[in-house]
Short mmCIF file of C-alpha atoms in Angstrom, two decimals:
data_model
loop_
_atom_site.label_atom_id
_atom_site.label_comp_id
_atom_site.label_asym_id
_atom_site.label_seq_id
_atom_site.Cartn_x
_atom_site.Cartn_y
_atom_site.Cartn_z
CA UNK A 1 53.00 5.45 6.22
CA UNK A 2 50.58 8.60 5.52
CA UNK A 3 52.84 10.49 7.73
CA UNK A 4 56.30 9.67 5.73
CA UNK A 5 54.27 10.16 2.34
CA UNK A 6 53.16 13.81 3.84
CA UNK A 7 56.66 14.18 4.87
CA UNK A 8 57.99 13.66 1.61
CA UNK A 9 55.69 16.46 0.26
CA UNK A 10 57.68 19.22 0.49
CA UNK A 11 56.95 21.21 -2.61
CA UNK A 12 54.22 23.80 -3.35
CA UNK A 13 51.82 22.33 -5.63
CA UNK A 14 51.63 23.23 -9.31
CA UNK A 15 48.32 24.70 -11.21
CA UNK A 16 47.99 22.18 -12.70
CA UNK A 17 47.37 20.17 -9.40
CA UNK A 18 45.34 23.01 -7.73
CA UNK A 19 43.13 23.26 -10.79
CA UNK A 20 42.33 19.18 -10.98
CA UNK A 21 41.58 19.62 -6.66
CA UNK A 22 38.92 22.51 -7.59
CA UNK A 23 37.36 20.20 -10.72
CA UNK A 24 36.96 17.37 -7.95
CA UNK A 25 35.30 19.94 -5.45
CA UNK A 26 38.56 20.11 -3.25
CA UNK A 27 38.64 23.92 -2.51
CA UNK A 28 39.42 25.75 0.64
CA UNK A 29 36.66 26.80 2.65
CA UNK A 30 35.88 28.64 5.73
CA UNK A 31 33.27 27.97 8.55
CA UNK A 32 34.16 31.48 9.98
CA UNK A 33 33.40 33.12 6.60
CA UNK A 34 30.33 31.30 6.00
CA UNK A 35 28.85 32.41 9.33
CA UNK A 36 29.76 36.01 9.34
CA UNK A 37 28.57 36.09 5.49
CA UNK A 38 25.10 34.65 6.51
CA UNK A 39 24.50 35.98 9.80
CA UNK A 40 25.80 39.42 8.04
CA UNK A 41 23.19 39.72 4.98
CA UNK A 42 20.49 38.80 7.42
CA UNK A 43 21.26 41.31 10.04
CA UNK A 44 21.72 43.74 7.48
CA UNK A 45 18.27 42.75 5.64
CA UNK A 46 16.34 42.84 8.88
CA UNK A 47 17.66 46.17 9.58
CA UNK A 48 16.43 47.41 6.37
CA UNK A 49 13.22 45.73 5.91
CA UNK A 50 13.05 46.19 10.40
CA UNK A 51 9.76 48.14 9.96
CA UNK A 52 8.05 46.75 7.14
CA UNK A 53 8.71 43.42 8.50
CA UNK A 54 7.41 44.57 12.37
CA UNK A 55 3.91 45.66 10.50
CA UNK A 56 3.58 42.78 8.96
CA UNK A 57 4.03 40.67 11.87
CA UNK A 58 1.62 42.74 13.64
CA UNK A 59 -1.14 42.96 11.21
CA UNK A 60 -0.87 38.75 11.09
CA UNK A 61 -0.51 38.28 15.07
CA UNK A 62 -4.06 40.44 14.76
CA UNK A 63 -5.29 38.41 12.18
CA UNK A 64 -4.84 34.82 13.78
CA UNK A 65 -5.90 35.73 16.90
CA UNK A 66 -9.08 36.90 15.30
CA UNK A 67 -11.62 34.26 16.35
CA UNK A 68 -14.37 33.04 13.73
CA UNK A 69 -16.88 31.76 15.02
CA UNK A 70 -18.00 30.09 11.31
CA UNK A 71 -14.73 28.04 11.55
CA UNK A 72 -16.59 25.54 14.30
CA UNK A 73 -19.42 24.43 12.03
CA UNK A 74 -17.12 23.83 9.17
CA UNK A 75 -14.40 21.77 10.14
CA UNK A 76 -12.98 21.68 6.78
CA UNK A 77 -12.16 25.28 6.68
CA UNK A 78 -9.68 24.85 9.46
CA UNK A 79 -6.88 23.53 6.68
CA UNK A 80 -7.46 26.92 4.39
CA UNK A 81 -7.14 28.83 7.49
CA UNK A 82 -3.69 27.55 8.72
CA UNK A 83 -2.40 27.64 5.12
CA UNK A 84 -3.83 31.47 5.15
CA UNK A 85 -2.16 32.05 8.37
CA UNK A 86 0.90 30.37 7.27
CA UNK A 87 1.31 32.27 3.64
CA UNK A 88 0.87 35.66 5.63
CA UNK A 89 3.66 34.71 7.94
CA UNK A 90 5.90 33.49 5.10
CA UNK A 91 5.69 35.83 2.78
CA UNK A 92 7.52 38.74 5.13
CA UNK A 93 10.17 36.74 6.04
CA UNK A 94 11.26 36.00 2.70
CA UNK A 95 13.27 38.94 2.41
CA UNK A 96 15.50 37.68 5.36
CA UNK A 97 15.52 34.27 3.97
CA UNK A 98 16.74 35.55 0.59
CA UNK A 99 19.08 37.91 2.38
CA UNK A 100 20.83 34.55 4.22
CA UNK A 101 20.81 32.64 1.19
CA UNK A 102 22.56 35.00 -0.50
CA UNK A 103 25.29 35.22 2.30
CA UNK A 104 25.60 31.43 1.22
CA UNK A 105 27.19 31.90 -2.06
CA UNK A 106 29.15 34.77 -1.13
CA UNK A 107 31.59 33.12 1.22
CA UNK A 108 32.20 30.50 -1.40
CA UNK A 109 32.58 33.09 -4.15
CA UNK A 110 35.05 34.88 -1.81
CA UNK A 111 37.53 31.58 -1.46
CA UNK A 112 37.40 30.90 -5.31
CA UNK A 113 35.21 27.75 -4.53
CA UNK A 114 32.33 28.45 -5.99
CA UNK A 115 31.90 25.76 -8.62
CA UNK A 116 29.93 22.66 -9.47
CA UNK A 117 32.21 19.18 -9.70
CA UNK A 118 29.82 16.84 -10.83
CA UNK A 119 32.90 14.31 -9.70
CA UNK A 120 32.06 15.05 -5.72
CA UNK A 121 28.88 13.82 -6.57
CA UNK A 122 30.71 10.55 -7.36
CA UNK A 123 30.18 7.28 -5.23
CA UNK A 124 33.39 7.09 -3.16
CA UNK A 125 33.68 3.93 -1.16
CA UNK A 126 37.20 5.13 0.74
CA UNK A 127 35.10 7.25 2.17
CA UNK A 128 33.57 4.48 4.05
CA UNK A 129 36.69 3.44 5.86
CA UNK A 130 36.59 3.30 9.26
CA UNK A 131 40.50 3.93 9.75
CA UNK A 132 39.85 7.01 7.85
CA UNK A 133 37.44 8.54 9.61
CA UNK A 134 38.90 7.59 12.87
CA UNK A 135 42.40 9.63 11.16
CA UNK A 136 39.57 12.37 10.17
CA UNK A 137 38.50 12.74 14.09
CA UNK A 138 41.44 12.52 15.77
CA UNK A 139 43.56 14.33 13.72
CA UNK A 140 45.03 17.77 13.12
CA UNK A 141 42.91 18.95 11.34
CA UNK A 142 39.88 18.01 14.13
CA UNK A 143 41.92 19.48 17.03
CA UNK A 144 42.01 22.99 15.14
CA UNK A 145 38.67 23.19 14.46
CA UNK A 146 37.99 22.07 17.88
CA UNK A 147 40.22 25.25 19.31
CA UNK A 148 38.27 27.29 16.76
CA UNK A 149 34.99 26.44 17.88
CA UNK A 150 36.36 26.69 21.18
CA UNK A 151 37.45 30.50 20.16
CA UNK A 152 34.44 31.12 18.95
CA UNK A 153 32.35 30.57 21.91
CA UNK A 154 34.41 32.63 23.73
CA UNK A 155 34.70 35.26 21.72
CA UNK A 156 31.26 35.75 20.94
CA UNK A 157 29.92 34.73 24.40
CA UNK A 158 31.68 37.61 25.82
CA UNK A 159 31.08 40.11 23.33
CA UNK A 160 27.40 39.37 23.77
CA UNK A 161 27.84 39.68 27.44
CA UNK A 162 29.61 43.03 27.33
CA UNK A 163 27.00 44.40 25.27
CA UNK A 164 24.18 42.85 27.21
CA UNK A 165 25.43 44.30 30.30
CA UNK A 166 26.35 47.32 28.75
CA UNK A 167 22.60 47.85 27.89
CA UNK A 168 21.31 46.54 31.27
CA UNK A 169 20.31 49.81 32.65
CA UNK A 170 18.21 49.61 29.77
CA UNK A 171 16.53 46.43 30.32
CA UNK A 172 15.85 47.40 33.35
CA UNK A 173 13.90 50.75 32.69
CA UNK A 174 11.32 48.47 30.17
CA UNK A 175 8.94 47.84 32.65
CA UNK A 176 8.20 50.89 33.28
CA UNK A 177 8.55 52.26 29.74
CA UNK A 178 5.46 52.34 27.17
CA UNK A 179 5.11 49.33 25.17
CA UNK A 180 6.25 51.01 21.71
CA UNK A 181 8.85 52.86 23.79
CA UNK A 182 9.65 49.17 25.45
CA UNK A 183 9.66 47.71 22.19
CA UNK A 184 12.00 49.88 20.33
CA UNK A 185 14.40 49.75 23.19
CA UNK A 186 14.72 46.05 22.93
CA UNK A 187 15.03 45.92 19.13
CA UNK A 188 17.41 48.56 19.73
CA UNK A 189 19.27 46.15 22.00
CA UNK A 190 18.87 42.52 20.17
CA UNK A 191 20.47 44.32 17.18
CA UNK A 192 23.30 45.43 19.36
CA UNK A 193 24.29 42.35 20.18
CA UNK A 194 24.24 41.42 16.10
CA UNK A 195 26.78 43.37 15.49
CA UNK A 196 28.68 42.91 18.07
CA UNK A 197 28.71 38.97 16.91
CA UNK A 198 28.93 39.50 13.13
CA UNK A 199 31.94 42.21 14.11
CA UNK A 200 33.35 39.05 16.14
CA UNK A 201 32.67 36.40 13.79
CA UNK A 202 34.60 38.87 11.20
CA UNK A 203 37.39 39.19 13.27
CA UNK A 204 37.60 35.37 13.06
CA UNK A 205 36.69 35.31 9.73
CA UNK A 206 40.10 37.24 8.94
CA UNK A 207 42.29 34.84 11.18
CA UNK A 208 40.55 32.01 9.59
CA UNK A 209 40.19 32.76 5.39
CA UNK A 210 44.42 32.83 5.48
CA UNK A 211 44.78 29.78 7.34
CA UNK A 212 42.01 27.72 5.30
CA UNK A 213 43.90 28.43 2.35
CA UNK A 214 47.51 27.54 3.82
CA UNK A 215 46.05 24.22 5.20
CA UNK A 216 44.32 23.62 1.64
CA UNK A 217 47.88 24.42 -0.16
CA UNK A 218 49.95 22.58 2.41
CA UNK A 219 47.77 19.65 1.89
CA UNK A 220 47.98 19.65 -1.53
CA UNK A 221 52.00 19.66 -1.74
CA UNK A 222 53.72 17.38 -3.86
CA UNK A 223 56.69 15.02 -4.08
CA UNK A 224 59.71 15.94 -5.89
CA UNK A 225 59.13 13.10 -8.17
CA UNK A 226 55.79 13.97 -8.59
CA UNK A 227 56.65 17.24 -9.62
CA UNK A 228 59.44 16.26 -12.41
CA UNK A 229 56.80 13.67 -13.55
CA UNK A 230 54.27 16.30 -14.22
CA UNK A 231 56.40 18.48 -16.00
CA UNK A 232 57.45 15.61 -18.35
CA UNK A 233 53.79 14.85 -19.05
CA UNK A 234 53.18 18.49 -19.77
CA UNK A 235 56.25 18.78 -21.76
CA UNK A 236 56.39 15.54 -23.74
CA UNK A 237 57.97 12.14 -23.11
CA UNK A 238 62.20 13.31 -24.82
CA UNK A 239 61.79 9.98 -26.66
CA UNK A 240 58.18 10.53 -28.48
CA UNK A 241 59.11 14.45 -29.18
CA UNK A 242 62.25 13.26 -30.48
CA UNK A 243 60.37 10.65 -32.78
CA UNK A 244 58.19 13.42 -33.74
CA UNK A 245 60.74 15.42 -34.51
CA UNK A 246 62.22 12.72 -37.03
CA UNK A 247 58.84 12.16 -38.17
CA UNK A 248 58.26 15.87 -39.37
CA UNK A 249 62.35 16.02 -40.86
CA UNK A 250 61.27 12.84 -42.84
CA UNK A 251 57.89 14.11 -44.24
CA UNK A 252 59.87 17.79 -44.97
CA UNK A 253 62.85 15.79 -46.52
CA UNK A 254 59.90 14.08 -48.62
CA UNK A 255 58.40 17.01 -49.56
CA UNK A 256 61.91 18.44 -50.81
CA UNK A 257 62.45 15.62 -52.96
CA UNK A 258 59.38 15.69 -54.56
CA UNK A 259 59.80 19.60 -55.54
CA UNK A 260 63.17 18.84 -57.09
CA UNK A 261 61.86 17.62 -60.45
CA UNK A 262 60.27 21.02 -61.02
CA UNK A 263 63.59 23.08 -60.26
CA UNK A 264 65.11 24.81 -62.92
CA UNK A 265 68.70 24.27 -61.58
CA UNK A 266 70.52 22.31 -58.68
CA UNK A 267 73.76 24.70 -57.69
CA UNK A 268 76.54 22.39 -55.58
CA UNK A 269 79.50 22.70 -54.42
CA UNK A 270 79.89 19.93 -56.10
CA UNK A 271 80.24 17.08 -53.34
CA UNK A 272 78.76 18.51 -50.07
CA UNK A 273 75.93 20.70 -50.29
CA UNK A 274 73.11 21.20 -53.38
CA UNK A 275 70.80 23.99 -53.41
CA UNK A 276 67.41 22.97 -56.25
CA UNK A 277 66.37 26.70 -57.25
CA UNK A 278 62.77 27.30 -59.34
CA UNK A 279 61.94 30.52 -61.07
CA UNK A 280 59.21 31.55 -63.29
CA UNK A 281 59.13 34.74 -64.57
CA UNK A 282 55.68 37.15 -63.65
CA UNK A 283 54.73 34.88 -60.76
CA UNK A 284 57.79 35.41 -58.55
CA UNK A 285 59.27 38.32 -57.43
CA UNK A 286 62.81 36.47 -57.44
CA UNK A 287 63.84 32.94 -57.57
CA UNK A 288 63.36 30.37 -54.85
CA UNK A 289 64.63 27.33 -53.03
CA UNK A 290 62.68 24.35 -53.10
CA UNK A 291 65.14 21.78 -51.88
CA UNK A 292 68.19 22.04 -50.03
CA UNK A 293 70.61 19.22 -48.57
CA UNK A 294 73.90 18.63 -47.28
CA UNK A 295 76.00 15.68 -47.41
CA UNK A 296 74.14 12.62 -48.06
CA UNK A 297 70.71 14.92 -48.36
CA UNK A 298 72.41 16.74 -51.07
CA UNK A 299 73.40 13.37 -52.90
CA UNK A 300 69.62 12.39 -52.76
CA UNK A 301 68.77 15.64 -54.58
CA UNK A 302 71.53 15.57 -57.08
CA UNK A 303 70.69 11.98 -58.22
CA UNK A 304 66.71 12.52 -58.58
CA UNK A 305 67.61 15.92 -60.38
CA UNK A 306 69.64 13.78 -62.50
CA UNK A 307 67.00 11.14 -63.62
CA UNK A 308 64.52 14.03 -63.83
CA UNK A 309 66.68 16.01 -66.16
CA UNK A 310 67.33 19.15 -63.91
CA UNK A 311 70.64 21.22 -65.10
CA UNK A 312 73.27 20.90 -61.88
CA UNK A 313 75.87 23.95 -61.73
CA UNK A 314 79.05 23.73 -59.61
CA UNK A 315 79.42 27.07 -58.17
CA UNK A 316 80.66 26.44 -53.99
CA UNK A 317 80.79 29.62 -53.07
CA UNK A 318 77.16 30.30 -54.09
CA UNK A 319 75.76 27.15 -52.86
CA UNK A 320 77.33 27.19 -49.07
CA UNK A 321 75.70 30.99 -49.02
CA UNK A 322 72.12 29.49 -50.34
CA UNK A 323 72.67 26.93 -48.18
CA UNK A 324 73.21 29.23 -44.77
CA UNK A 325 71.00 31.94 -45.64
CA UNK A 326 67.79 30.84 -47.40
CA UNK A 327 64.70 29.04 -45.90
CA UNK A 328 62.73 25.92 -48.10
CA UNK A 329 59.97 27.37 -50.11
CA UNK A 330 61.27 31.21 -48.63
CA UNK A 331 62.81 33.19 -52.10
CA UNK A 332 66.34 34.29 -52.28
CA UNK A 333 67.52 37.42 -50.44
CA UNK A 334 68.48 40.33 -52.08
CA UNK A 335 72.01 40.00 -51.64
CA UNK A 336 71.97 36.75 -53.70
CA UNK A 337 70.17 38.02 -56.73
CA UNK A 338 73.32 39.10 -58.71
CA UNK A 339 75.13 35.55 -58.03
CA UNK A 340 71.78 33.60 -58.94
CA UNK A 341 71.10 36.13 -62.25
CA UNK A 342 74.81 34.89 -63.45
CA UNK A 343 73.38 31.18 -63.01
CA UNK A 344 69.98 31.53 -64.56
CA UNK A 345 71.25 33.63 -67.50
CA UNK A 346 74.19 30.69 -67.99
CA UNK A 347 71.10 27.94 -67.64
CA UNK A 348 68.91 29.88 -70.34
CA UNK A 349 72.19 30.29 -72.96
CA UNK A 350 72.58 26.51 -72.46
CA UNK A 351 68.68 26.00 -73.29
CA UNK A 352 69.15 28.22 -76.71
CA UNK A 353 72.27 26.76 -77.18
CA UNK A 354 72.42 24.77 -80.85
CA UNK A 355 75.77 22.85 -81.98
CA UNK A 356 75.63 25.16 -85.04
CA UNK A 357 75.89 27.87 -82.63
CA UNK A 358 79.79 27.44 -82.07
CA UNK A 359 81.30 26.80 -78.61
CA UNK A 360 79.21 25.48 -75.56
CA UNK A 361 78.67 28.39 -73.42
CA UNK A 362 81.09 28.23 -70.14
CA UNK A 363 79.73 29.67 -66.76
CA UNK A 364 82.24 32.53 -65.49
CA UNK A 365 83.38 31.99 -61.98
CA UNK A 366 80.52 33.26 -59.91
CA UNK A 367 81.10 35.77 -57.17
CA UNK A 368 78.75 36.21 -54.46
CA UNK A 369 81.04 38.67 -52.83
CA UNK A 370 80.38 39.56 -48.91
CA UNK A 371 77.50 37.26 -48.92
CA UNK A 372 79.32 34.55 -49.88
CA UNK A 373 81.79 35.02 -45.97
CA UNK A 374 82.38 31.93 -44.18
CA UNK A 375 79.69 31.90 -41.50
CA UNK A 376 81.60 29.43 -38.78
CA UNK A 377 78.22 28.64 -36.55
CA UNK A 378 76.13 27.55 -39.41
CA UNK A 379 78.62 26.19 -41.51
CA UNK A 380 79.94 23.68 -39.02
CA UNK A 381 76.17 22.80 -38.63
CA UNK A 382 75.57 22.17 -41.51
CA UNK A 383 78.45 19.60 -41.96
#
């Protein structure tokens, strides 16, 4: 069953999916990395620190084998003394010790795994399965680490060799060489053979780092259905962003209806679309919309604009171009100002307007010229 679920895996995995795998401590990592990172910072520190670190050992091998002769009648000075002994024998290696430690966080830093999860620290009782770990041994993932430990004796068993037998001769001559002659020659030697197994271990190192982080992606692949799933929980369930979407058109709409009151004049067409415009003079640059609807939108403004008092003008040409090319709460364009100026001037003569005054003042056909063109796209939308 594992094997038909992996089979079914056949696409790479998303971020998403890589980035929950690193918060739960799932990153790729490299044995081969980790060795030639550690064995590389301490060959590296011991062959800068060599000398300090070879006097050091020197002066404390002459120390402890130093005999004091006081130490027999107190027997309670022989626990100082080892602790003595000890600190002088510590302290000189720590250098190397730091070096390796350091080589410990590199390698991780170097695969983009070096993070704390706090959720691998988790109890995990499938860990505990027996099935599991049986899978875990005999699997395909045990066989290739089994060839690369396999490789890597090999390799670095007979790069050792070759440089051991390279430097036999020298070996050989020791004996009869003086002992800081003897010495040197054999440090000389030991440190041959370092780099000839971090240089191998490197070499591995690169084979491995690529492969760890195939095998980590591969691993990780998902499902087609797993992918499509994730992208509709990134994206949105359709249904709740289309209920949002209503939501927000009904709370706008609300808003609308609630600025009509305080237009200064609805302009329809008459029946299908109504524009509420709202100007006051030294605050606005030029006049703007505060409501617009079509069809049974523009009914709902007409009839509160009518039980709030607002004038309504019929001019259709003006209100299907306010309609198309002005924004709620946005002020008119430029284009528009001549057409609305006809419509505020006829609203403010009807405002002074007295019966004593003669004749009703009659709104002249207003002309909104090219701004007023039939715009097919939005138009049609709009019905």
């Amino acid at each position: 069953m594992a094997s038909e679920d992996q089979e079914d895996k056949t696409e790479l995995p998303s971020e998403k999916r890589l980035r929950e795998a690193r918060e739960k401590g799932d990153s790729p990592r490299s044995r081969e990395l980790a060795n030639v990172a550690v064995l590389g910072c301490a060959t590296l520190a011991l062959a800068v620190s060599g000398p300090q670190l070879g006097a050091a050992a020197q002066g404390w091998l002459a120390g402890a084998l130093q005999f004091e002769p006081a130490l027999l009648g107190q027997p309670d000075r022989f626990p100082v003394h080892a602790a003595r002994l000890l600190g002088g024998l510590v302290l000189p290696v720590l250098p190397l010790l730091a070096a390796a430690l350091l080589g410990c966080f590199l390698a991780p830093a170097a695969m983009g795994s070096l993070r704390f999860s706090g959720q691998a620290l988790k109890a995990d009782l499938t860990r505990l399965n027996p099935l599991k770990g049986f899978a875990r041994m005999y699997g395909r993932e045990s066989f290739a680490e089994l060839l690369r430990s396999l490789l890597r004796l090999l390799l670095i068993g007979g790069i050792a060799a070759l440089v051991l037998r390279g430097g036999l001769d020298r070996f050989l001559a020791m004996p009869g060489q003086d002992l800081e002659v003897a010495v040197s020659s054999g440090i000389d030697a030991v440190f041959g053979v370092f780099y000839a197994v971090v240089g191998a271990l490197a070499v591995l190192a690169l084979i491995d780092v690529p492969y760890q982080r195939w095998a980590w992606r591969n691993r990780l692949k998902m499902t087609k259905q797993a992918l499509r799933d994730e992208a509709k929980e990134a994206e949105g369930n359709p249904e709740i962003k289309a209920r949002v979407r209503q939501v927000a058109r009904q709370i706008a709409n609300q808003r609308m209806m609630d600025a009509v009151p305080t237009a200064d004049v609805i302009v329809t067409n008459p029946t299908h679309y109504a524009v509420a415009l709202k100007y006051e003079a030294g605050k606005m640059r030029a006049p703007k919309v505060v409501a617009k609807g079509v069809d049974e939108l523009a009914l709902r403004i007409r009839e509160i604009g009518e039980a709030n008092r607002v004038m309504r003008v019929e001019a259709p040409p003006l209100a299907r171009a306010l309609y198309r090319q002005c924004k709620v709460d946005q002020e008119i364009p430029a284009q528009l100002y001549a057409a609305v100026a006809q419509v505020l001037t006829y609203l403010y003569q009807i405002r002074r307007w007295k019966p004593a005054d003669g004749p009703m003042p009659q709104l002249v056909q207003v002309d909104v010229g090219a701004a007023g063109a039939p715009d097919a796209a939005n138009d049609g939308g709009a019905a």
